[in-house]
């Protein structure tokens, strides 16, 4: 969205700001049905309460946000898909130590290339961070390859 970054903004404000946006990037801590980008946290039920959203790319930049939760009433993934998300990009595991994963992908979102190429370029861009310092290899073991995309990989977004 074009909304400014606000740490722990009110949840209703965050979800309202995303309603007409084609790119929604949320940073925080997360799990299958929890996202700490707001106060109170965003979860599947709060997403469903605000639907429908504009068909968009949702980038959930936090741990385990893309895992599907079979025992949850509504997971992040399920709720976003039911609310018109075109793509969901997030982590299937614990996030990377010392890195906000969206940092590696954002430079490529304005290139008018398929979203799959954006992801590949971002992953390649991050490799020096993970491989150049052998002393820190163990602390940076959760590389960006643990991020996954749900949706058509050939779609091209036109962000300016």
XYZ file of N, CA, C and O in Angstrom:
640
model
N 0.834 -1.180 0.000
C 0.000 0.000 0.000
C 0.874 1.236 0.000
O 2.064 1.161 0.235
N 0.267 2.388 -0.197
C 0.970 3.651 -0.083
C 0.916 4.196 1.333
O 1.349 5.310 1.588
N 0.368 3.423 2.245
C 0.287 3.868 3.629
C 1.680 3.914 4.232
O 2.528 3.072 3.920
N 1.950 4.895 5.087
C 3.271 4.982 5.707
C 3.483 3.826 6.675
O 2.529 3.244 7.190
N 4.754 3.527 6.939
C 5.074 2.476 7.904
C 4.784 2.993 9.309
O 5.256 4.051 9.701
N 3.983 2.266 10.031
C 3.688 2.591 11.420
C 3.848 1.301 12.208
O 3.207 0.297 11.908
N 4.711 1.306 13.206
C 4.931 0.126 14.021
C 3.698 -0.148 14.874
O 3.241 0.716 15.611
N 3.168 -1.334 14.768
C 1.997 -1.770 15.521
C 0.808 -0.817 15.369
O 0.168 -0.431 16.346
N 0.514 -0.481 14.144
C -0.644 0.379 13.859
C -1.932 -0.343 14.247
O -1.955 -1.573 14.341
N -3.013 0.390 14.444
C -4.282 -0.271 14.738
C -4.673 -1.238 13.604
O -4.579 -0.904 12.432
N -5.087 -2.432 13.981
C -5.392 -3.483 13.005
C -6.411 -3.033 11.964
O -6.227 -3.269 10.774
N -7.473 -2.375 12.383
C -8.483 -1.939 11.417
C -7.900 -0.955 10.414
O -8.254 -0.987 9.235
N -6.996 -0.097 10.859
C -6.361 0.860 9.950
C -5.504 0.138 8.912
O -5.510 0.484 7.733
N -4.755 -0.874 9.371
C -3.890 -1.636 8.455
C -4.737 -2.350 7.409
O -4.477 -2.252 6.205
N -5.762 -3.057 7.841
C -6.578 -3.821 6.899
C -7.406 -2.915 5.993
O -7.617 -3.240 4.824
N -7.838 -1.782 6.475
C -8.553 -0.830 5.628
C -7.625 -0.263 4.560
O -8.015 -0.117 3.397
N -6.383 0.033 4.927
C -5.413 0.582 3.964
C -5.075 -0.407 2.858
O -4.694 -0.016 1.756
N -5.231 -1.697 3.121
C -4.888 -2.716 2.128
C -6.035 -3.024 1.161
O -5.830 -3.703 0.162
N -7.209 -2.549 1.426
C -8.385 -2.960 0.651
C -8.290 -2.641 -0.840
O -8.776 -3.398 -1.658
N -7.690 -1.539 -1.216
C -7.627 -1.138 -2.626
C -6.213 -1.158 -3.181
O -5.928 -0.515 -4.187
N -5.327 -1.885 -2.559
C -3.930 -1.910 -2.970
C -3.603 -3.203 -3.713
O -4.170 -4.250 -3.419
N -2.664 -3.132 -4.658
C -2.246 -4.338 -5.372
C -0.982 -4.945 -4.771
O -0.577 -6.033 -5.161
N -0.343 -4.251 -3.828
C 0.836 -4.777 -3.138
C 0.714 -4.440 -1.660
O 0.652 -3.275 -1.284
N 0.679 -5.486 -0.846
C 0.578 -5.315 0.599
C 1.730 -6.040 1.258
O 1.818 -7.267 1.181
N 2.627 -5.283 1.886
C 3.782 -5.862 2.561
C 3.604 -5.637 4.052
O 3.509 -4.501 4.512
N 3.546 -6.727 4.794
C 3.415 -6.654 6.243
C 4.656 -7.258 6.874
O 5.009 -8.403 6.589
N 5.327 -6.497 7.728
C 6.505 -6.969 8.466
C 6.097 -7.246 9.905
O 5.305 -6.503 10.469
N 6.662 -8.273 10.483
C 6.371 -8.537 11.892
C 6.777 -9.940 12.280
O 7.612 -10.573 11.638
N 6.187 -10.416 13.344
C 6.356 -11.797 13.782
C 5.075 -12.524 13.409
O 4.002 -11.933 13.378
N 5.185 -13.828 13.130
C 3.982 -14.497 12.696
C 3.980 -15.988 12.919
O 4.950 -16.581 13.377
N 2.853 -16.565 12.578
C 2.655 -18.012 12.567
C 1.516 -18.270 11.588
O 1.125 -17.383 10.834
N 0.949 -19.448 11.624
C -0.099 -19.791 10.664
C -1.351 -18.929 10.802
O -2.025 -18.662 9.824
N -1.681 -18.498 11.998
C -2.897 -17.711 12.210
C -2.612 -16.499 13.097
O -3.391 -16.148 13.976
N -1.466 -15.860 12.851
C -1.069 -14.738 13.683
C -0.092 -13.890 12.890
O 0.785 -14.422 12.211
N -0.270 -12.583 12.966
C 0.682 -11.684 12.333
C 0.744 -10.411 13.155
O -0.263 -9.729 13.328
N 1.932 -10.101 13.662
C 2.073 -9.024 14.640
C 2.296 -7.652 14.032
O 2.868 -6.789 14.671
N 1.841 -7.414 12.821
C 2.062 -6.128 12.168
C 1.122 -5.042 12.673
O 1.149 -3.927 12.185
N 0.286 -5.362 13.627
C -0.703 -4.397 14.102
C -1.055 -4.678 15.557
O -0.643 -5.678 16.134
N -1.867 -3.791 16.126
C -2.379 -3.985 17.471
C -3.894 -3.867 17.412
O -4.393 -2.828 17.001
N -4.685 -4.876 17.815
C -4.209 -6.243 18.063
C -3.710 -6.884 16.775
O -3.850 -6.303 15.704
N -3.153 -8.073 16.899
C -2.545 -8.723 15.741
C -3.572 -9.058 14.670
O -4.759 -9.207 14.945
N -3.073 -9.167 13.451
C -3.890 -9.625 12.321
C -3.947 -11.142 12.387
O -2.946 -11.804 12.645
N -5.130 -11.695 12.155
C -5.269 -13.148 12.078
C -6.319 -13.471 11.021
O -6.895 -12.581 10.405
N -6.526 -14.735 10.806
C -7.458 -15.147 9.768
C -8.845 -14.561 9.938
O -9.467 -14.108 8.980
N -9.344 -14.551 11.170
C -10.691 -14.026 11.410
C -10.775 -12.530 11.096
O -11.764 -12.062 10.523
N -9.739 -11.769 11.440
C -9.778 -10.321 11.166
C -9.683 -10.033 9.672
O -10.297 -9.080 9.178
N -8.952 -10.870 8.940
C -8.885 -10.721 7.479
C -10.254 -10.972 6.867
O -10.745 -10.210 6.040
N -10.892 -12.054 7.294
C -12.216 -12.384 6.762
C -13.243 -11.307 7.110
O -14.142 -11.025 6.312
N -13.117 -10.696 8.259
C -14.066 -9.662 8.677
C -13.986 -8.423 7.791
O -14.964 -7.689 7.664
N -12.830 -8.184 7.146
C -12.642 -6.990 6.313
C -12.766 -7.271 4.821
O -12.593 -6.376 4.011
N -12.988 -8.514 4.417
C -12.993 -8.805 2.984
C -14.129 -8.117 2.292
O -15.086 -7.716 2.934
N -14.120 -7.941 1.034
C -13.232 -8.379 -0.015
C -12.123 -7.349 -0.217
O -12.335 -6.170 -0.069
N -10.975 -7.850 -0.612
C -9.836 -7.015 -0.922
C -9.639 -6.988 -2.432
O -10.106 -7.862 -3.148
N -8.913 -6.001 -2.909
C -8.540 -5.929 -4.309
C -7.628 -7.108 -4.612
O -6.789 -7.467 -3.784
N -7.740 -7.769 -5.772
C -6.809 -8.857 -6.094
C -5.375 -8.333 -6.024
O -5.030 -7.380 -6.716
N -4.574 -8.910 -5.161
C -3.288 -8.302 -4.842
C -2.228 -9.345 -4.514
O -2.528 -10.516 -4.292
N -0.993 -8.865 -4.460
C 0.137 -9.619 -3.922
C 0.262 -9.248 -2.450
O 0.430 -8.074 -2.110
N 0.134 -10.233 -1.594
C 0.323 -10.050 -0.160
C 1.667 -10.640 0.222
O 1.906 -11.831 0.014
N 2.555 -9.839 0.741
C 3.881 -10.281 1.176
C 3.864 -10.285 2.697
O 3.889 -9.234 3.327
N 3.791 -11.456 3.280
C 3.767 -11.612 4.727
C 5.186 -11.896 5.193
O 5.646 -13.036 5.175
N 5.891 -10.863 5.566
C 7.317 -10.938 5.884
C 7.498 -11.262 7.363
O 7.762 -10.390 8.184
N 7.318 -12.543 7.689
C 7.437 -13.016 9.063
C 7.549 -14.534 9.055
O 7.325 -15.182 8.034
N 7.875 -15.092 10.179
C 8.013 -16.549 10.301
C 6.690 -17.274 10.060
O 5.637 -16.823 10.521
N 6.765 -18.358 9.359
C 5.703 -19.361 9.252
C 4.341 -18.831 8.820
O 3.314 -19.443 9.107
N 4.298 -17.720 8.107
C 3.019 -17.127 7.727
C 2.354 -17.846 6.572
O 1.167 -17.659 6.336
N 3.100 -18.657 5.840
C 2.510 -19.322 4.678
C 2.159 -20.776 4.956
O 1.642 -21.456 4.098
N 2.417 -21.242 6.142
C 1.995 -22.595 6.471
C 0.485 -22.644 6.541
O -0.161 -21.696 6.967
N -0.070 -23.755 6.112
C -1.514 -23.929 6.194
C -1.840 -24.628 7.505
O -1.188 -25.596 7.871
N -2.805 -24.159 8.195
C -3.164 -24.703 9.504
C -4.473 -25.474 9.387
O -5.540 -24.873 9.236
N -4.401 -26.778 9.450
C -5.602 -27.601 9.301
C -6.501 -27.553 10.527
O -7.686 -27.799 10.436
N -5.941 -27.247 11.687
C -6.726 -27.239 12.911
C -7.216 -25.842 13.296
O -7.868 -25.682 14.307
N -6.862 -24.843 12.522
C -7.281 -23.468 12.828
C -8.660 -23.205 12.234
O -9.010 -23.756 11.195
N -9.402 -22.336 12.882
C -10.695 -21.929 12.320
C -10.472 -21.224 10.991
O -11.231 -21.397 10.047
N -9.419 -20.426 10.911
C -9.046 -19.771 9.658
C -7.581 -19.373 9.753
O -7.170 -18.733 10.708
N -6.789 -19.784 8.779
C -5.374 -19.439 8.766
C -5.165 -18.184 7.923
O -6.059 -17.744 7.195
N -3.964 -17.604 8.003
C -3.625 -16.460 7.153
C -3.868 -16.802 5.687
O -4.497 -16.043 4.953
N -3.337 -17.943 5.263
C -3.423 -18.353 3.860
C -4.875 -18.545 3.432
O -5.324 -17.984 2.436
N -5.614 -19.328 4.187
C -7.002 -19.598 3.852
C -7.823 -18.306 3.798
O -8.590 -18.083 2.863
N -7.635 -17.448 4.771
C -8.413 -16.208 4.832
C -8.082 -15.268 3.689
O -8.973 -14.642 3.116
N -6.804 -15.143 3.333
C -6.437 -14.271 2.218
C -6.949 -14.821 0.890
O -7.436 -14.067 0.050
N -6.858 -16.128 0.699
C -7.378 -16.715 -0.536
C -8.887 -16.521 -0.645
O -9.401 -16.249 -1.721
N -9.592 -16.630 0.459
C -11.043 -16.428 0.474
C -11.420 -14.957 0.352
O -12.586 -14.631 0.164
N -10.418 -14.065 0.447
C -10.669 -12.619 0.402
C -10.099 -11.972 -0.850
O -9.826 -10.785 -0.872
N -9.860 -12.751 -1.897
C -9.437 -12.281 -3.224
C -7.943 -12.030 -3.378
O -7.537 -11.333 -4.309
N -7.104 -12.571 -2.513
C -5.665 -12.439 -2.732
C -5.304 -13.168 -4.018
O -5.716 -14.302 -4.242
N -4.555 -12.515 -4.883
C -4.114 -13.130 -6.128
C -2.837 -13.939 -5.902
O -2.657 -15.012 -6.446
N -1.957 -13.404 -5.087
C -0.717 -14.075 -4.702
C -0.488 -13.869 -3.212
O -0.803 -12.811 -2.680
N 0.102 -14.874 -2.584
C 0.548 -14.744 -1.200
C 1.986 -15.235 -1.175
O 2.296 -16.325 -1.651
N 2.859 -14.419 -0.628
C 4.275 -14.764 -0.538
C 4.669 -14.668 0.918
O 4.399 -13.676 1.590
N 5.278 -15.723 1.437
C 5.665 -15.716 2.844
C 6.555 -16.892 3.161
O 6.960 -17.647 2.292
N 6.825 -17.050 4.436
C 7.749 -18.070 4.908
C 6.996 -19.320 5.340
O 5.909 -19.244 5.904
N 7.595 -20.464 5.074
C 7.028 -21.724 5.546
C 7.765 -22.233 6.776
O 7.518 -23.326 7.247
N 8.674 -21.435 7.300
C 9.476 -21.855 8.439
C 9.874 -20.618 9.229
O 9.426 -19.515 8.949
N 10.783 -20.797 10.165
C 11.292 -19.678 10.946
C 12.039 -18.737 10.019
O 12.796 -19.165 9.152
N 11.823 -17.454 10.168
C 12.448 -16.460 9.303
C 13.946 -16.351 9.513
O 14.514 -16.892 10.450
N 14.566 -15.609 8.663
C 16.004 -15.472 8.636
C 16.505 -14.552 9.730
O 15.982 -13.460 9.912
N 17.522 -14.978 10.407
C 18.126 -14.152 11.435
C 18.802 -12.945 10.801
O 19.575 -13.069 9.869
N 18.516 -11.763 11.283
C 19.221 -10.565 10.840
C 18.825 -10.061 9.472
O 19.533 -9.268 8.884
N 17.709 -10.491 8.921
C 17.340 -10.053 7.580
C 15.833 -9.937 7.460
O 15.107 -10.819 7.878
N 15.385 -8.845 6.905
C 13.982 -8.728 6.523
C 13.921 -9.203 5.083
O 14.519 -8.605 4.198
N 13.229 -10.292 4.829
C 13.325 -10.921 3.512
C 12.832 -10.034 2.384
O 13.336 -10.123 1.264
N 11.874 -9.150 2.646
C 11.387 -8.294 1.563
C 12.482 -7.376 1.025
O 12.416 -6.946 -0.122
N 13.495 -7.094 1.816
C 14.613 -6.259 1.378
C 15.222 -6.785 0.075
O 15.611 -6.020 -0.794
N 15.294 -8.084 -0.066
C 15.943 -8.694 -1.224
C 15.059 -8.674 -2.465
O 15.552 -8.781 -3.578
N 13.756 -8.549 -2.299
C 12.826 -8.626 -3.422
C 12.337 -7.265 -3.916
O 12.021 -7.110 -5.090
N 12.242 -6.300 -3.032
C 11.646 -5.006 -3.397
C 12.286 -4.333 -4.600
O 11.569 -3.749 -5.421
N 13.609 -4.382 -4.788
C 14.176 -3.699 -5.956
C 13.654 -4.217 -7.297
O 13.700 -3.499 -8.292
N 13.147 -5.431 -7.317
C 12.729 -6.045 -8.579
C 11.233 -5.892 -8.867
O 10.774 -6.225 -9.947
N 10.472 -5.391 -7.911
C 9.025 -5.287 -8.094
C 8.630 -4.205 -9.091
O 7.497 -4.181 -9.554
N 9.528 -3.306 -9.443
C 9.209 -2.253 -10.418
C 9.727 -2.587 -11.814
O 9.664 -1.763 -12.712
N 10.220 -3.788 -12.028
C 10.847 -4.156 -13.290
C 9.877 -4.696 -14.332
O 10.279 -5.029 -15.431
N 8.613 -4.837 -13.990
C 7.602 -5.365 -14.920
C 7.995 -6.724 -15.490
O 7.983 -6.942 -16.695
N 8.359 -7.621 -14.593
C 8.725 -8.989 -14.953
C 7.835 -9.941 -14.153
O 7.240 -9.547 -13.156
N 7.715 -11.186 -14.603
C 6.880 -12.140 -13.865
C 7.302 -12.242 -12.399
O 8.496 -12.158 -12.073
N 6.330 -12.429 -11.532
C 6.599 -12.497 -10.102
C 7.591 -13.615 -9.781
O 8.389 -13.502 -8.858
N 7.586 -14.692 -10.560
C 8.561 -15.769 -10.329
C 9.978 -15.279 -10.573
O 10.913 -15.673 -9.857
N 10.183 -14.397 -11.554
C 11.513 -13.833 -11.795
C 11.919 -12.888 -10.668
O 13.094 -12.834 -10.285
N 10.960 -12.141 -10.148
C 11.238 -11.262 -8.999
C 11.780 -12.107 -7.850
O 12.775 -11.752 -7.215
N 11.155 -13.237 -7.602
C 11.565 -14.104 -6.498
C 12.949 -14.687 -6.758
O 13.810 -14.702 -5.875
N 13.195 -15.156 -7.972
C 14.515 -15.712 -8.294
C 15.612 -14.659 -8.190
O 16.689 -14.929 -7.659
N 15.363 -13.460 -8.683
C 16.352 -12.390 -8.594
C 16.621 -12.004 -7.143
O 17.765 -11.776 -6.755
N 15.568 -11.933 -6.354
C 15.746 -11.623 -4.938
C 16.545 -12.682 -4.219
O 17.422 -12.383 -3.406
N 16.271 -13.941 -4.526
C 17.015 -15.030 -3.899
C 18.490 -14.957 -4.294
O 19.379 -15.079 -3.448
N 18.765 -14.737 -5.570
C 20.159 -14.607 -6.007
C 20.829 -13.397 -5.379
O 22.006 -13.444 -5.020
N 20.100 -12.299 -5.237
C 20.619 -11.089 -4.628
C 21.019 -11.322 -3.174
O 21.950 -10.710 -2.669
N 20.345 -12.231 -2.505
C 20.596 -12.470 -1.089
C 21.744 -13.432 -0.822
O 22.213 -13.532 0.301
N 22.191 -14.138 -1.835
C 23.172 -15.203 -1.595
C 24.461 -14.698 -0.960
O 25.043 -15.356 -0.107
N 24.916 -13.513 -1.337
C 26.157 -13.011 -0.749
C 25.992 -12.776 0.752
O 26.919 -12.966 1.530
N 24.803 -12.397 1.174
C 24.538 -12.189 2.600
C 24.706 -13.493 3.369
O 25.209 -13.504 4.487
N 24.279 -14.580 2.770
C 24.316 -15.862 3.457
C 25.616 -16.613 3.274
O 25.974 -17.433 4.103
N 26.331 -16.369 2.176
C 27.481 -17.207 1.869
C 28.834 -16.541 2.073
O 29.836 -17.208 2.172
N 28.891 -15.210 2.146
C 30.178 -14.529 2.194
C 30.875 -14.584 3.539
O 32.078 -14.395 3.615
N 30.171 -14.798 4.619
C 30.777 -14.783 5.940
C 30.671 -16.165 6.577
O 29.670 -16.496 7.195
N 31.731 -16.980 6.439
C 31.665 -18.347 6.972
C 31.495 -18.376 8.489
O 30.983 -19.335 9.039
N 31.906 -17.314 9.177
C 31.762 -17.274 10.633
C 30.311 -17.117 11.069
O 29.957 -17.431 12.199
N 29.462 -16.610 10.189
C 28.063 -16.394 10.534
C 27.128 -17.383 9.853
O 25.924 -17.265 9.977
N 27.682 -18.353 9.169
C 26.845 -19.290 8.421
C 25.780 -19.966 9.258
O 24.640 -20.114 8.838
N 26.126 -20.352 10.467
C 25.171 -21.063 11.302
C 24.015 -20.175 11.733
O 22.895 -20.633 11.888
N 24.260 -18.879 11.939
C 23.187 -17.995 12.384
C 22.299 -17.546 11.233
O 21.241 -17.021 11.441
N 22.763 -17.758 10.023
C 21.989 -17.352 8.852
C 21.559 -18.570 8.044
O 21.528 -18.542 6.830
N 21.215 -19.620 8.730
C 20.936 -20.880 8.044
C 19.580 -20.892 7.348
O 19.373 -21.658 6.419
N 18.647 -20.073 7.774
C 17.306 -20.101 7.191
C 17.235 -19.165 5.996
O 16.739 -18.061 6.082
N 17.726 -19.613 4.873
C 17.841 -18.751 3.696
C 16.481 -18.461 3.086
O 15.483 -19.078 3.429
N 16.463 -17.534 2.154
C 15.206 -17.092 1.572
C 14.484 -18.168 0.777
O 13.324 -18.000 0.449
N 15.147 -19.251 0.462
C 14.483 -20.342 -0.238
C 13.336 -20.926 0.557
O 12.515 -21.663 0.028
N 13.248 -20.620 1.839
C 12.142 -21.092 2.662
C 10.896 -20.234 2.487
O 9.876 -20.500 3.088
N 10.996 -19.211 1.672
C 9.821 -18.432 1.296
C 9.158 -19.120 0.112
O 9.835 -19.692 -0.737
N 7.842 -19.062 0.080
C 7.100 -19.716 -0.990
C 6.049 -18.763 -1.541
O 5.601 -17.848 -0.858
N 5.641 -19.030 -2.772
C 4.613 -18.239 -3.440
C 3.400 -19.109 -3.706
O 3.528 -20.215 -4.221
N 2.227 -18.609 -3.362
C 0.975 -19.226 -3.781
C 0.379 -18.341 -4.854
O 0.204 -17.143 -4.649
N 0.096 -18.899 -6.003
C -0.482 -18.136 -7.102
C 0.275 -18.373 -8.389
O 1.282 -19.073 -8.425
N -0.210 -17.807 -9.460
C 0.365 -17.977 -10.794
C 1.725 -17.292 -10.880
O 1.813 -16.069 -10.739
N 2.801 -18.039 -11.134
C 4.135 -17.442 -11.153
C 4.422 -16.564 -12.371
O 5.431 -15.877 -12.407
N 3.548 -16.570 -13.380
C 3.814 -15.796 -14.597
C 3.146 -14.426 -14.603
O 3.324 -13.653 -15.536
N 2.375 -14.121 -13.572
C 1.718 -12.805 -13.511
C 2.769 -11.715 -13.366
O 3.766 -11.861 -12.658
N 2.558 -10.612 -14.077
C 3.453 -9.461 -14.013
C 2.712 -8.314 -13.337
O 1.629 -7.919 -13.772
N 3.297 -7.804 -12.270
C 2.745 -6.626 -11.597
C 3.424 -5.394 -12.160
O 4.603 -5.426 -12.512
N 2.714 -4.304 -12.231
C 3.258 -3.046 -12.740
C 3.285 -2.022 -11.616
O 2.401 -1.178 -11.498
N 4.281 -2.134 -10.756
C 4.449 -1.202 -9.659
C 5.390 -0.100 -10.118
O 6.378 -0.356 -10.773
N 5.082 1.103 -9.741
C 5.973 2.233 -10.080
C 6.536 2.838 -8.827
O 6.030 2.806 -7.807
